[in-house]
mmCIF file of C-alpha atoms and ligand atoms in Angstrom:
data_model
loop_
_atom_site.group_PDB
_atom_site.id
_atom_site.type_symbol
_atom_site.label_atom_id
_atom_site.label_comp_id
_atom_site.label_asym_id
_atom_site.label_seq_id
_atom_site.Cartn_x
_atom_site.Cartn_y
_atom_site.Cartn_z
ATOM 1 C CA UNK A 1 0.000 0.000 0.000
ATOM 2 C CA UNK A 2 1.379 3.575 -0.677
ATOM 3 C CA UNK A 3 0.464 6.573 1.222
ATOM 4 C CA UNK A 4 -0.512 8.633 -1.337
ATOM 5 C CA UNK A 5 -3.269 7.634 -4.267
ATOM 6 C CA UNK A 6 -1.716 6.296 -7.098
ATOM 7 C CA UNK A 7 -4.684 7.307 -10.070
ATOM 8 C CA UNK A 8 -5.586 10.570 -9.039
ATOM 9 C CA UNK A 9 -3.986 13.079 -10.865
ATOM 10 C CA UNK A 10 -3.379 16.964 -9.853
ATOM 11 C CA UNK A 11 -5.205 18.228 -13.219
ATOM 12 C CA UNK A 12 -4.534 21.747 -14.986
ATOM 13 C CA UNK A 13 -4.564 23.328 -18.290
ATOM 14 C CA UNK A 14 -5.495 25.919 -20.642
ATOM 15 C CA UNK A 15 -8.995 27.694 -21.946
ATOM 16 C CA UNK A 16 -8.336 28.785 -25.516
ATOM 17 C CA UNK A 17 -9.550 29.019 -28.900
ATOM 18 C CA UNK A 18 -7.157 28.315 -30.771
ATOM 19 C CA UNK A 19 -5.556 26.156 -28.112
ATOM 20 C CA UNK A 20 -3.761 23.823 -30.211
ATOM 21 C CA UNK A 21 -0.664 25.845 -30.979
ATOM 22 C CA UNK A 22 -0.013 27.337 -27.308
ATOM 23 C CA UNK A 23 3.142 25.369 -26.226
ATOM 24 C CA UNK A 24 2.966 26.900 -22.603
ATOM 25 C CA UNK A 25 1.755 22.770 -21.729
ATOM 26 C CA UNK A 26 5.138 21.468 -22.934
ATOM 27 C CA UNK A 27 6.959 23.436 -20.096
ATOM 28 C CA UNK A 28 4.675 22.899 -17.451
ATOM 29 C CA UNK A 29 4.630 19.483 -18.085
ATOM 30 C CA UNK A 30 8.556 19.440 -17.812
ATOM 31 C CA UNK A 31 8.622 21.022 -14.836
ATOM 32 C CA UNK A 32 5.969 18.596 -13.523
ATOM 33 C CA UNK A 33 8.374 15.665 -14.545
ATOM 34 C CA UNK A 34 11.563 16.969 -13.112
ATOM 35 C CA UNK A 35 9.527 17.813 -9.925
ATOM 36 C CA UNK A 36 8.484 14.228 -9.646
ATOM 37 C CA UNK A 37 4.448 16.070 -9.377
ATOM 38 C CA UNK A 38 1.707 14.004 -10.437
ATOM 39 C CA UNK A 39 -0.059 16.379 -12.231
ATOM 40 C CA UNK A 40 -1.271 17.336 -15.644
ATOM 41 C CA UNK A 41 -1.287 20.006 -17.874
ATOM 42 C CA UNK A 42 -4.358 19.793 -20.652
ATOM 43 C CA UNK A 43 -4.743 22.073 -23.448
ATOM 44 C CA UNK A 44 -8.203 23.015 -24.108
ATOM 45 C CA UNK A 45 -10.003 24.289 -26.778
ATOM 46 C CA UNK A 46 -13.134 26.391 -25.538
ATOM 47 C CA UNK A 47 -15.381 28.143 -27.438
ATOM 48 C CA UNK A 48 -16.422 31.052 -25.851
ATOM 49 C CA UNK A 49 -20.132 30.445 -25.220
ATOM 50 C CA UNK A 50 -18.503 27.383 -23.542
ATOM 51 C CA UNK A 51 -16.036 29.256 -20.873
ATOM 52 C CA UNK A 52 -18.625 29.151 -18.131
ATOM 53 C CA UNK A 53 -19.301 25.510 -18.312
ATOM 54 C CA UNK A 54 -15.527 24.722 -18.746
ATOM 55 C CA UNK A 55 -14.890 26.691 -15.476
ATOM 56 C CA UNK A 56 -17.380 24.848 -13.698
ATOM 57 C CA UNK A 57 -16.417 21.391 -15.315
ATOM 58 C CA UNK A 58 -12.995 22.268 -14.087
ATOM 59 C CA UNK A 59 -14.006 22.613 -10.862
ATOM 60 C CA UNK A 60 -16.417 19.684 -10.681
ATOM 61 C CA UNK A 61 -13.443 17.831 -11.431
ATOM 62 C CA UNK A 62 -11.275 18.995 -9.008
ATOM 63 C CA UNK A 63 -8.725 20.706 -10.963
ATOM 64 C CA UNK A 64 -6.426 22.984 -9.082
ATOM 65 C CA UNK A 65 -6.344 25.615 -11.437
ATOM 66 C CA UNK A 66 -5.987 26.865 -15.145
ATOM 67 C CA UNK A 67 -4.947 29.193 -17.278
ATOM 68 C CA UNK A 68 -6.639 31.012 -19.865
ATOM 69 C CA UNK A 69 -5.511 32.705 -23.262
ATOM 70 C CA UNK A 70 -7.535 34.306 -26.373
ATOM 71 C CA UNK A 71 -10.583 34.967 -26.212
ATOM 72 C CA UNK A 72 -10.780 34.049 -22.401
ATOM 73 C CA UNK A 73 -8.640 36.336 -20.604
ATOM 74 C CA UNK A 74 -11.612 39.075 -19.561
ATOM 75 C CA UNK A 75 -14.911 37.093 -20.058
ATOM 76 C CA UNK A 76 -13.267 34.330 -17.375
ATOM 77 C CA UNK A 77 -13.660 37.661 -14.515
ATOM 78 C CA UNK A 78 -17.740 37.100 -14.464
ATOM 79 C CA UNK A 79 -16.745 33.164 -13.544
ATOM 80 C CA UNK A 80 -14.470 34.229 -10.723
ATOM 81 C CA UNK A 81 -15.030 35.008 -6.930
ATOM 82 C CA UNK A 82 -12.283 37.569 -6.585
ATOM 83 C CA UNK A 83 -9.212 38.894 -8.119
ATOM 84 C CA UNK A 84 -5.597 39.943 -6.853
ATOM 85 C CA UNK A 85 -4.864 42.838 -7.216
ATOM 86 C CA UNK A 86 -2.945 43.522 -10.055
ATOM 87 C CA UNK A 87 -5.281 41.529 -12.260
ATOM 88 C CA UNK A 88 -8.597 44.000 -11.108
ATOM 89 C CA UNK A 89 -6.144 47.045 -11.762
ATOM 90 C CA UNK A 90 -5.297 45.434 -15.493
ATOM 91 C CA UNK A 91 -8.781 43.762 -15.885
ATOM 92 C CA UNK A 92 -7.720 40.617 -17.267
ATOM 93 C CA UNK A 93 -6.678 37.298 -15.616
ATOM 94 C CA UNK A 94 -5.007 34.899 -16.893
ATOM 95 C CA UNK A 95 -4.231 32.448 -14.350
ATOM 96 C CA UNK A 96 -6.931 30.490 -12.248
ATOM 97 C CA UNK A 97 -6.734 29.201 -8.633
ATOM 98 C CA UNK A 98 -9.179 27.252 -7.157
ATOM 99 C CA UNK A 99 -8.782 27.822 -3.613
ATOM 100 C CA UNK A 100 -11.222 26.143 -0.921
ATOM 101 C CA UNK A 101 -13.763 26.140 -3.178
ATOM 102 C CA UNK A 102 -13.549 29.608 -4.250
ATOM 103 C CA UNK A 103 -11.961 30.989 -8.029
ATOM 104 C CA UNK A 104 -9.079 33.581 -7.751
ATOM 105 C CA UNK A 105 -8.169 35.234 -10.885
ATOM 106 C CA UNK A 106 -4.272 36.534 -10.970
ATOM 107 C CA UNK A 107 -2.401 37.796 -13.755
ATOM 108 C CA UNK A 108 0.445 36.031 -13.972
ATOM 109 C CA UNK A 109 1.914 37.733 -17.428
ATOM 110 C CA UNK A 110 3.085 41.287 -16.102
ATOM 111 C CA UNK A 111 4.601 39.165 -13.111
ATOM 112 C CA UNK A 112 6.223 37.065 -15.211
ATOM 113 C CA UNK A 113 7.741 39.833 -17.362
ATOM 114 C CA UNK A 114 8.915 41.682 -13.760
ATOM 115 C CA UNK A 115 10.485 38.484 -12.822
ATOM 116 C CA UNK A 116 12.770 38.456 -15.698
ATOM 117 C CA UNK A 117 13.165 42.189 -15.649
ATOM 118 C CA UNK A 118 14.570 41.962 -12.110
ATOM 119 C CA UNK A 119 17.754 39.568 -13.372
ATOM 120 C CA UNK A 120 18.708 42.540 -14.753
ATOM 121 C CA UNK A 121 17.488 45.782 -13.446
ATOM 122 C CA UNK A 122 14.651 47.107 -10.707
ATOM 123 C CA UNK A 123 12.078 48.993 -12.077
ATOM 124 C CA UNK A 124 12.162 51.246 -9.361
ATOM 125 C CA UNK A 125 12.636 54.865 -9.591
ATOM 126 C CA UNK A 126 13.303 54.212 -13.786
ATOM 127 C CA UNK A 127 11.261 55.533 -16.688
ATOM 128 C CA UNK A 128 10.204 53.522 -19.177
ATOM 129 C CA UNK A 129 9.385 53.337 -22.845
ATOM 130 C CA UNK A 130 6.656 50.943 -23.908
ATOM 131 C CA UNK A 131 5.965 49.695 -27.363
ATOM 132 C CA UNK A 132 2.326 48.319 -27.498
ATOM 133 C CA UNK A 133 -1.068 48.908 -25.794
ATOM 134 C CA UNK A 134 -2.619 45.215 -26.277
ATOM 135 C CA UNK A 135 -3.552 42.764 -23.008
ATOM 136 C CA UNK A 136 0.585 41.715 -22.781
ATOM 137 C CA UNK A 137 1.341 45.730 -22.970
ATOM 138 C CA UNK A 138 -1.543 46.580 -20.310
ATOM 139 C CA UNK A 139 -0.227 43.563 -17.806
ATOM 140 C CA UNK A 140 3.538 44.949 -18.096
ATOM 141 C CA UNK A 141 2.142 48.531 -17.920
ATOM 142 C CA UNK A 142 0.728 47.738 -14.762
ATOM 143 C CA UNK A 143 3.235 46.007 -13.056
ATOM 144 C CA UNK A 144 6.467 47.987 -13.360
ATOM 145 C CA UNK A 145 3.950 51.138 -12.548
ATOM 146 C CA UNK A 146 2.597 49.056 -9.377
ATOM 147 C CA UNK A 147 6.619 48.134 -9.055
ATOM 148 C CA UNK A 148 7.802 51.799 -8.568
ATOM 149 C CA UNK A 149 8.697 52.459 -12.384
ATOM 150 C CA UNK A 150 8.293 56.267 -12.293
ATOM 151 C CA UNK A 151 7.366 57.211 -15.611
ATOM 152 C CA UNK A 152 5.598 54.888 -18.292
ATOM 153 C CA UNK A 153 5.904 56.119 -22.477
ATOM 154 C CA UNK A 154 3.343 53.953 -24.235
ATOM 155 C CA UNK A 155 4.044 54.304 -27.692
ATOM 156 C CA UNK A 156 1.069 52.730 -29.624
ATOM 157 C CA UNK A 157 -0.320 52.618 -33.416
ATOM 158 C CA UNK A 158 -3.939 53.466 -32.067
ATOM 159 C CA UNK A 159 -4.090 56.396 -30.178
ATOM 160 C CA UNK A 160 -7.325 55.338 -28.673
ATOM 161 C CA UNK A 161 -5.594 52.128 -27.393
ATOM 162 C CA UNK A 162 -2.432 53.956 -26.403
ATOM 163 C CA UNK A 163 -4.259 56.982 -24.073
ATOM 164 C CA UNK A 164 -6.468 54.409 -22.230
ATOM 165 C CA UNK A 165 -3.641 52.453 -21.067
ATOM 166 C CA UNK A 166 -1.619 56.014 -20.470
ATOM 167 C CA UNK A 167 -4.887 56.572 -17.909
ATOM 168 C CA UNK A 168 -5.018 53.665 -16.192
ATOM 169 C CA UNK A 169 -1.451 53.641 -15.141
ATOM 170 C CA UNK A 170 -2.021 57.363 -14.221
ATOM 171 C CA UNK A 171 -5.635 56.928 -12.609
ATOM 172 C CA UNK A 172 -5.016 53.135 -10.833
ATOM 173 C CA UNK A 173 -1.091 53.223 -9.875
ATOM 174 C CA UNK A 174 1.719 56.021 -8.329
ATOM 175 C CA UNK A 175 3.050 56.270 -11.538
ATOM 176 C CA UNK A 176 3.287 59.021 -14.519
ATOM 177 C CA UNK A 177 2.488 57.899 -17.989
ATOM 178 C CA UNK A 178 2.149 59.361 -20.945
ATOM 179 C CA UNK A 179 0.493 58.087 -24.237
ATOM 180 C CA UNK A 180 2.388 59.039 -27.894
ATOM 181 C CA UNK A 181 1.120 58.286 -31.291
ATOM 182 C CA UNK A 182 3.443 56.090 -33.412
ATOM 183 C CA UNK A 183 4.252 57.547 -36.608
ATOM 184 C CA UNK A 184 7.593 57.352 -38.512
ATOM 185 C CA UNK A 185 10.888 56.364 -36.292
ATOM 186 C CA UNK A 186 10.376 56.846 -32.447
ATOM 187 C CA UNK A 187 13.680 58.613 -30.646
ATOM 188 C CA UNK A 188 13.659 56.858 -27.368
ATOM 189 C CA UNK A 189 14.175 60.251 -25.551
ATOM 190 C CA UNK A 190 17.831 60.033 -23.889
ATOM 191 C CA UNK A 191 16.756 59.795 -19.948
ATOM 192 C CA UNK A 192 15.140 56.547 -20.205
ATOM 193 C CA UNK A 193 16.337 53.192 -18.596
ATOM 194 C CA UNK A 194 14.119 50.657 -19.810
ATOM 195 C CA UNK A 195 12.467 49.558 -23.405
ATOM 196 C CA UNK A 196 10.120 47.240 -24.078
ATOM 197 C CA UNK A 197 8.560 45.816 -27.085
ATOM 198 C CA UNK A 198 5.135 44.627 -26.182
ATOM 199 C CA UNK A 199 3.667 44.549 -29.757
ATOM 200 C CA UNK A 200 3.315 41.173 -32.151
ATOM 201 C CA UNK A 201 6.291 42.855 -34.385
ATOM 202 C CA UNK A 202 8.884 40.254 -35.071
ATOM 203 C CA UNK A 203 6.691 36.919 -34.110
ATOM 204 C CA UNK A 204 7.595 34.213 -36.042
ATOM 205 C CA UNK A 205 7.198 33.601 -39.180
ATOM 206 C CA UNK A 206 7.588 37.712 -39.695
ATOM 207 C CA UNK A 207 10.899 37.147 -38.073
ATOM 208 C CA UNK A 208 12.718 39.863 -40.439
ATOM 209 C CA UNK A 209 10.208 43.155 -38.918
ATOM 210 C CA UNK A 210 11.394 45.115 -35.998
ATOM 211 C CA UNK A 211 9.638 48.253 -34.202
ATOM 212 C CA UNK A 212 10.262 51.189 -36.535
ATOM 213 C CA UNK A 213 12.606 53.265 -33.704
ATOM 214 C CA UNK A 214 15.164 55.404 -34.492
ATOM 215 C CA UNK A 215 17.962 52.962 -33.307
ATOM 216 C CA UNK A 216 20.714 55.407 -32.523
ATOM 217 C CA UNK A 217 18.294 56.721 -29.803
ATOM 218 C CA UNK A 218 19.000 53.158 -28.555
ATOM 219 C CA UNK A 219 21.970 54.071 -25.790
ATOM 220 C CA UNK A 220 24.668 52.073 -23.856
ATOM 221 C CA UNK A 221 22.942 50.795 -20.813
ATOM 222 C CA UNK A 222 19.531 51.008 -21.563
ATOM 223 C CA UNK A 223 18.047 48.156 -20.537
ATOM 224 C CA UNK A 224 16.168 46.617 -23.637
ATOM 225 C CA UNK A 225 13.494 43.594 -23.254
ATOM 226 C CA UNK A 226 11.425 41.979 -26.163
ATOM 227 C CA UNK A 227 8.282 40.121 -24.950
ATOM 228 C CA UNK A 228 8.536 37.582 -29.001
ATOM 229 C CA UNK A 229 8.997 34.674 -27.435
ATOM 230 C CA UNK A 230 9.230 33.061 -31.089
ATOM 231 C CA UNK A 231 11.994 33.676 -31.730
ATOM 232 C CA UNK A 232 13.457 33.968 -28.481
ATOM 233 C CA UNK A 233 16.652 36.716 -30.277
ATOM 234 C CA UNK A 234 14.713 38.975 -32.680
ATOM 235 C CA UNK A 235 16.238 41.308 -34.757
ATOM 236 C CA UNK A 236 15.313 43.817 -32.155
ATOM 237 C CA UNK A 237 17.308 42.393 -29.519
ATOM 238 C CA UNK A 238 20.268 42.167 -32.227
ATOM 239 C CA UNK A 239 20.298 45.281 -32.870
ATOM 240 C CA UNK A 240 19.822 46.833 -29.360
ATOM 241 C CA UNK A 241 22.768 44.437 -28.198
ATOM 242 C CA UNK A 242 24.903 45.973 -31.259
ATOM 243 C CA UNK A 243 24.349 49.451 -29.251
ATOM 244 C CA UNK A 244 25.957 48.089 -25.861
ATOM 245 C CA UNK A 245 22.372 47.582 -24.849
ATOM 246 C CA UNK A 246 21.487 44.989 -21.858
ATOM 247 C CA UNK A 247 18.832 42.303 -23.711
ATOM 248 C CA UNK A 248 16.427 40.957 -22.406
ATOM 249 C CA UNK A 249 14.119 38.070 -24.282
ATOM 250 C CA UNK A 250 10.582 36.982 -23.792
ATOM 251 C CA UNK A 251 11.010 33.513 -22.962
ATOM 252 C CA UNK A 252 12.072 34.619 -19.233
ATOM 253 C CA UNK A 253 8.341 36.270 -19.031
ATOM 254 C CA UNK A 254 6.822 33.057 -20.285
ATOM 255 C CA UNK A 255 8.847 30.684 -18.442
ATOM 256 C CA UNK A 256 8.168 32.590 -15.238
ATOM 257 C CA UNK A 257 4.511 32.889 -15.648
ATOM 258 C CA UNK A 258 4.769 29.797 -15.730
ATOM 259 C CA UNK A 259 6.848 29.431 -12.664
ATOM 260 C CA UNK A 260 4.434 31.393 -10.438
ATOM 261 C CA UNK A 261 0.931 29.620 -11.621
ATOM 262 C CA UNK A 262 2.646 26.082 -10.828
ATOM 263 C CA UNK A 263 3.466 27.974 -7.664
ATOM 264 C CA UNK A 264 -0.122 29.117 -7.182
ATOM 265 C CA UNK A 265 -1.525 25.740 -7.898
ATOM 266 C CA UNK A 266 1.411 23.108 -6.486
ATOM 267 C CA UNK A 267 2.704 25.016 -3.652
ATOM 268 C CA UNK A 268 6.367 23.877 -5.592
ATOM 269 C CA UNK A 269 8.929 26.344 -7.011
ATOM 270 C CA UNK A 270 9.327 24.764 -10.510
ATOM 271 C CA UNK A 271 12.739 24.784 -12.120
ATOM 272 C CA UNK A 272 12.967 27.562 -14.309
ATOM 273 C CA UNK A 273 16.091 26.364 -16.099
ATOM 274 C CA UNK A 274 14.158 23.036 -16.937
ATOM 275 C CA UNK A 275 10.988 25.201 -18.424
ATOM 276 C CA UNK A 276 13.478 27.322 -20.605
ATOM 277 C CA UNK A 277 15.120 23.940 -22.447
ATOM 278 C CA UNK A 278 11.676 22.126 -23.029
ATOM 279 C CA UNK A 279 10.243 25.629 -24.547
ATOM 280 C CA UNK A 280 13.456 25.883 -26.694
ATOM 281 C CA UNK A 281 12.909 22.334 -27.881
ATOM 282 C CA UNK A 282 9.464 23.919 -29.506
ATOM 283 C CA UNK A 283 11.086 26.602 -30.967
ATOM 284 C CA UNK A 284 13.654 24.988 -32.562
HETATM 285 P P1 LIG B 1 -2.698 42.285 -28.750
HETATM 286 O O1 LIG B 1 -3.284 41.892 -30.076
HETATM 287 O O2 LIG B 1 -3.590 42.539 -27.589
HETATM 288 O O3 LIG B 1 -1.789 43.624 -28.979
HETATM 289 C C1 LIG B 1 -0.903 43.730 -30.056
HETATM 290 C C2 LIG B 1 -0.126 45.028 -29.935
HETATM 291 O O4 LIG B 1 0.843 45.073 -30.979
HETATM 292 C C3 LIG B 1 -0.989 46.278 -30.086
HETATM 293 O O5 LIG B 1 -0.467 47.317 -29.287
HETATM 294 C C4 LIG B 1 -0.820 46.592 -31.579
HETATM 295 O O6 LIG B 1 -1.018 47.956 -31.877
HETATM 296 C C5 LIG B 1 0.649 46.258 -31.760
HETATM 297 N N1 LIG B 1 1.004 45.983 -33.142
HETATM 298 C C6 LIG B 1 0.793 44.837 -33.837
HETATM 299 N N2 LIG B 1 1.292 44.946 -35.088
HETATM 300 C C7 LIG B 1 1.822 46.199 -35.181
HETATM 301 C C8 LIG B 1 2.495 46.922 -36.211
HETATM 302 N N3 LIG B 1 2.729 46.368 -37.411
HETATM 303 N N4 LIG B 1 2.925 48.173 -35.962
HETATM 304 C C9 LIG B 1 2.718 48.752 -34.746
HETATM 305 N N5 LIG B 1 2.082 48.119 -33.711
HETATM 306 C C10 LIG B 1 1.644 46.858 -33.939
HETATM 307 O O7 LIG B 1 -1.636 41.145 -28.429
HETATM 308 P P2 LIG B 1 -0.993 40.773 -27.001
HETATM 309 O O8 LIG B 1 -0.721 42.025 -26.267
HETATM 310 O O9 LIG B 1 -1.802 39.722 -26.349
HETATM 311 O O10 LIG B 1 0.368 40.080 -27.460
HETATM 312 C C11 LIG B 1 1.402 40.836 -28.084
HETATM 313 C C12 LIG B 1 2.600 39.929 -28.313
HETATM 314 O O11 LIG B 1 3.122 39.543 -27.069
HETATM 315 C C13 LIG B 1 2.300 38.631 -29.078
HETATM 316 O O12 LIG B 1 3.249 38.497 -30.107
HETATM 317 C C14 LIG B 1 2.515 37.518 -28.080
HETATM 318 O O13 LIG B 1 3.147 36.397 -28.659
HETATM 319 C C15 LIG B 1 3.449 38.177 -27.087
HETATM 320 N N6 LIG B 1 3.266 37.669 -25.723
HETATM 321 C C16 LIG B 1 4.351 37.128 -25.096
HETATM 322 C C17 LIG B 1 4.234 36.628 -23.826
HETATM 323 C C18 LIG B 1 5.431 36.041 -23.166
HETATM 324 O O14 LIG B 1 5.255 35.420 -22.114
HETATM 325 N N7 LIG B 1 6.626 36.205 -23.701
HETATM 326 C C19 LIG B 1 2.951 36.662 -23.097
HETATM 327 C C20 LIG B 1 1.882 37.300 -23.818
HETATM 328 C C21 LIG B 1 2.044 37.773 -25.100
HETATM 329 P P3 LIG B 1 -2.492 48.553 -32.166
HETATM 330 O O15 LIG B 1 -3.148 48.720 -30.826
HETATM 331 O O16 LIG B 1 -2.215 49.832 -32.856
HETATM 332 O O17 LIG B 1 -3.189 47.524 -33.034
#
């Protein structure tokens, strides 16, 4: 006889439509192996007039938690009995708990991001320039503002877009931010410490397209991340690092999203190291 049950899983996974391309599963399930956890990781395809019995399947069935992508990431809030904090402030939740019973909503991709970030610089007291205003953008936005960034640039294609973030950094967190309209070659002006490309602009397969910046605004020490996690080294990072830039690339913000949810749902501190090679296996 064993101690513990030897069929009964520890069950997660993933709400998306499309799910069948999200590779977040392989490193989970790596870390799950290494860990020696007896637990699962199941993508899911929902559609979403489906998310609210999913959630409620999930939780019938004891799952510990999930995540949730496209199209789920705001409708899942209605399903949820509270939020932390920085997902209410960014409105979007990507990461489900089940808790006692009860459904907590975090948002694990800003954290994720700040985690990487951190291996390199602290957000506090530095001003930032933003590329993007999407859901990744808004999540980052939030968290190096609710991290003691002082100053946030969003520099988006839709001004509409662009300003609301700019407000909701200014209205829900102690930073400044300021929204600018993205036409022709952005300067990155000279006082900032920290870039970030938070658009789709270099995802594979459009591997050769890079933010349009004007890249000898791009400074020595100027700490420059790319959120592309396909490829991990775009042509952005390439050319930052040619200007004696510090790179940073966005498989540290997926691998430690991915960190913290197994966190939230195992109590374990996964391996990140482990995470990073199965991901890279994908990407090859
Ligand atoms: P959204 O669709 O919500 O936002 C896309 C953003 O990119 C918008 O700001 C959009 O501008 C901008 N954009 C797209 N194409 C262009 C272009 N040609 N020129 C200027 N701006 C452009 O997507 P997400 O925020 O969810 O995701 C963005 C990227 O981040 C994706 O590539 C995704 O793979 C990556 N990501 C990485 C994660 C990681 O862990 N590394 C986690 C989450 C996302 P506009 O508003 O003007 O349309």
């Amino acid at each position: 006889m064993t101690a513990t049950p030897p069929f009964l899983s520890t069950l997660t996974g993933l709400f998306a439509r499309p799910a069948a391309e999200n590779p977040t599963v392989a490193m989970i399930e790596a870390a799950y192996r290494h860990h020696g956890l007896d637990a699962r990781y199941v993508n899911c395809d929902v559609a979403p007039d489906d998310l609210g019995a999913a959630v409620r399947g999930a939780v019938a069935m004891g799952w510990v938690g999930f995540h949730c992508s496209l199209p789920h990431k705001i409708a899942v809030i209605s399903h949820l009995d509270e939020l932390a904090e920085s997902a209410e402030v960014i409105g979007a939740v990507n990461c489900v708990i089940v808790r006692d019973g009860r459904l907590v909503g975090e948002n694990t991709d800003g954290q994720g991001f700040l985690t990487s970030l951190r291996t390199t610089i602290d957000p506090r007291g530095k001003t930032v320039v933003l590329f993007g205003a999407g859901g990744a953008a808004r999540a980052i936005a939030v968290e190096l503002a609710l991290a003691g960034a002082t100053h946030i640039t969003i520099v988006n294609r839709d001004p509409a877009r662009g300003a609301e973030l700019a407000e909701l950094v200014r209205r829900r967190t102690p930073a400044g931010a300021e929204a600018r309209v993205w036409v022709g070659a952005f300067r990155i002006p000279a006082d900032t410490n920290i870039v970030v490309n938070a658009t789709s602009i270099g995802l594979f397969p459009d591997v050769h397209e890079r933010p349009n910046v004007d890249y000898t605004t791009l400074t020595e020490g100027m700490v420059v991340a790319d959120i592309i996690p396909n490829p991990p080294q775009t042509e952005f990072l390439d050319e930052a690092e040619s200007r004696g830039c510090v790179v940073l690339n966005g498989l540290g913000m997926l691998v430690n999203q991915g960190v913290i949810s197994i966190k939230h749902w195992t109590g374990v501190d996964a391996d990140p190291q482990v995470m990073r090679e199965a991901l890279r296996e994908v990407f090859r």
